[in-house]
Amino acid sequence: MIDLNLLREDPAAIKASQRARGAAESLVDEAQSADAAYRKALNEFENLRAEQNAHSKLVAQAPKEEKQALVAAAQELSARVKAADAAAGEAQAALDKLVWKIENVVIDGVPEGGEDDYVVLKEVGTKRDFGFEPKDHVALGESLDMIDIERGAKISGSRFYFLKGWGARLELALMNLALDQAVEAGFTALITPTLVRPEIMAGTGFLGAHADEIYYLPADDLYLTGTSEVALAGYHRDEIVDLSEGPLRYAGWSTCYRREAGSHGKDTRGILRVHQFNKLEMFAYIDPADAEAEHARLLAWQEQMLQKCELPYRVIDTAAGDLGSSAARKFDAEAWVPSQQTYRELTSTSNCTTFQARRLNVRYRREDGKTANVATLNGTLATTRWLVAILENHQQADGSVCIPEALRPYLGGATSINPKN
RNA sequence: GGAGAAUUCGCCUAGUGGCCUAUGGCGCACGCUUGGAAAGCGUGUUGGGUGCAAGCCCUCAAGGGUUCGAAUCCCUUAUUCUCCGCCA
């Protein structure tokens, strides 16, 4: 949620952000008056409560014969306190409802507009001139016996698959390469729960507009997470974390589950868009003043991984309207996919500033001893989707796939994956 | 799945309806003492809300309830532990 102080002091900034996102500006005015009403109601309740507390002391100390009269007065006061309490509670609920609808305030420089209004920040690497008709990852996965989509569908339905042989090994190699890089950079490795309680799902903002993207287990009232970000963000919920030795950085590995409810007919071929995949996610808790610098670092680590996998890619600055509600800025790195002659997202990194931490109540102690909300940031370091780009970009004319050097130590030193016959 | 016990400040702990504006210890911080340290002594030490401020309000796992008044009584939920049962 947004900072209420900002709502009081600089509502114009929030309005500008809402405008850039194409979201309702009127929410800001509504929230402001709800805030004023809440504070008024709270004040009335607190004054009455103070009166009641004082009166209660009189009752306790009064001699027996006076007690009855005092209690009678207290009863009447008690009723008024109860009413004021209820009114304040309602005012707060009304305020919360409005405030929760306001999305994070975008950072200056984020392009305005929607999905197609991104700005390309850079293009790195060269797209290969194959000199032959490159196969797509489905054909490669099949001929190299790495990806079995048919049997995936037989077992679990569409958008499921088996990774087999070199496919399974390549996936684990990729995850291990990413994990080792993260650990070397100072991240703490975490394997996270993938089933979480409703309040964690809601707290991380995933139960909002995209609730139908999420698998839910009604018998247990648990949600399957679409990213370990959920568990990583919830990890320090209701805590005052120690940032005196620098930011807390976690590298969370988990399987991710997504219903892909809104994408029927989109990317139906192959493993580009699937219901279940693995992901290594970076997550940082940091002093808000350092958040933008950390965002740049996360992006740099992502680029490092892409370069280790020897993939041509570009980096885009996502437009305001295409940001998640928690993100104040988002960079995506997209790898070139030869069979589609287009760039496809392999990583995404969001700076959530204090928005997510405020909702999850994660704070740190500042140098002046006061507590304040931390900033949280997240970013992908590897996912199953990377296999698509790796297979397609490194395929050879003879149908084999050359293994990027950085991955070889994780694959017993193998240099290429070859067809059986 | 069944039965029982527990949850109080970073940690341990006192507390069975008004004197709890929550006890004591450990730890931590600051001060005194010291050549310096330890010990000792003293002071401080949960967070949050609201207000220009003084202050006031909330916070004893969470949420409800009873009561003029709840850490304390009742209900629900969560978590932990013990025992029994079941089990890949």
Short mmCIF file of N, CA, C and O in Angstrom, two decimals, chain A residues 2 8 55 59 83 117 136 141 146 194 240 260 290 293 310 328 337:
data_model
loop_
_atom_site.label_atom_id
_atom_site.label_comp_id
_atom_site.label_asym_id
_atom_site.label_seq_id
_atom_site.Cartn_x
_atom_site.Cartn_y
_atom_site.Cartn_z
N ILE A 2 0.26 2.33 -0.46
CA ILE A 2 1.01 3.59 -0.52
C ILE A 2 1.18 4.18 0.88
O ILE A 2 0.52 3.77 1.83
N ARG A 8 -1.33 12.58 2.40
CA ARG A 8 -1.67 13.83 3.10
C ARG A 8 -0.87 15.00 2.58
O ARG A 8 -1.37 16.11 2.46
N HIS A 55 -12.83 7.12 34.51
CA HIS A 55 -14.01 6.80 35.29
C HIS A 55 -13.88 5.43 35.97
O HIS A 55 -14.26 5.24 37.11
N VAL A 59 -14.41 4.13 39.93
CA VAL A 59 -15.26 3.01 40.37
C VAL A 59 -14.45 2.08 41.26
O VAL A 59 -14.90 1.65 42.32
N ALA A 83 -20.06 2.47 20.58
CA ALA A 83 -20.54 3.04 19.32
C ALA A 83 -19.40 3.77 18.59
O ALA A 83 -19.23 3.64 17.38
N ASP A 117 4.26 0.51 -24.87
CA ASP A 117 4.96 1.79 -24.73
C ASP A 117 6.28 1.69 -23.97
O ASP A 117 6.78 2.67 -23.43
N ASP A 136 12.58 -24.93 -34.03
CA ASP A 136 12.12 -24.33 -32.77
C ASP A 136 12.41 -25.31 -31.63
O ASP A 136 12.82 -26.45 -31.84
N GLY A 141 13.66 -30.25 -28.84
CA GLY A 141 13.40 -31.02 -27.63
C GLY A 141 12.99 -32.45 -27.95
O GLY A 141 13.33 -33.39 -27.22
N MET A 146 14.58 -34.47 -25.16
CA MET A 146 14.76 -33.65 -23.95
C MET A 146 13.43 -33.18 -23.36
O MET A 146 13.34 -32.93 -22.16
N THR A 194 5.68 -23.68 -1.47
CA THR A 194 4.93 -23.24 -2.65
C THR A 194 3.43 -23.19 -2.38
O THR A 194 2.66 -22.79 -3.24
N ILE A 240 11.03 -6.58 12.33
CA ILE A 240 11.94 -5.45 12.17
C ILE A 240 13.28 -6.07 11.83
O ILE A 240 13.91 -6.70 12.68
N GLU A 260 -2.67 -19.62 -16.04
CA GLU A 260 -2.66 -19.09 -17.40
C GLU A 260 -4.10 -18.99 -17.94
O GLU A 260 -4.37 -19.31 -19.10
N ASP A 290 18.52 3.21 -1.05
CA ASP A 290 19.40 2.44 -1.93
C ASP A 290 18.64 1.62 -2.96
O ASP A 290 19.23 0.84 -3.70
N ALA A 293 19.53 1.94 -6.75
CA ALA A 293 20.86 1.39 -7.03
C ALA A 293 20.78 -0.14 -7.01
O ALA A 293 21.40 -0.81 -7.84
N GLU A 310 25.21 -17.09 -23.10
CA GLU A 310 25.55 -16.67 -24.46
C GLU A 310 24.31 -16.42 -25.31
O GLU A 310 24.18 -16.92 -26.43
N ALA A 328 7.18 -0.01 -8.77
CA ALA A 328 7.35 1.40 -9.09
C ALA A 328 8.14 1.55 -10.37
O ALA A 328 8.13 2.60 -11.01
N VAL A 337 14.49 -15.10 -29.71
CA VAL A 337 14.03 -16.46 -29.99
C VAL A 337 13.96 -16.61 -31.52
O VAL A 337 13.05 -16.08 -32.15
#
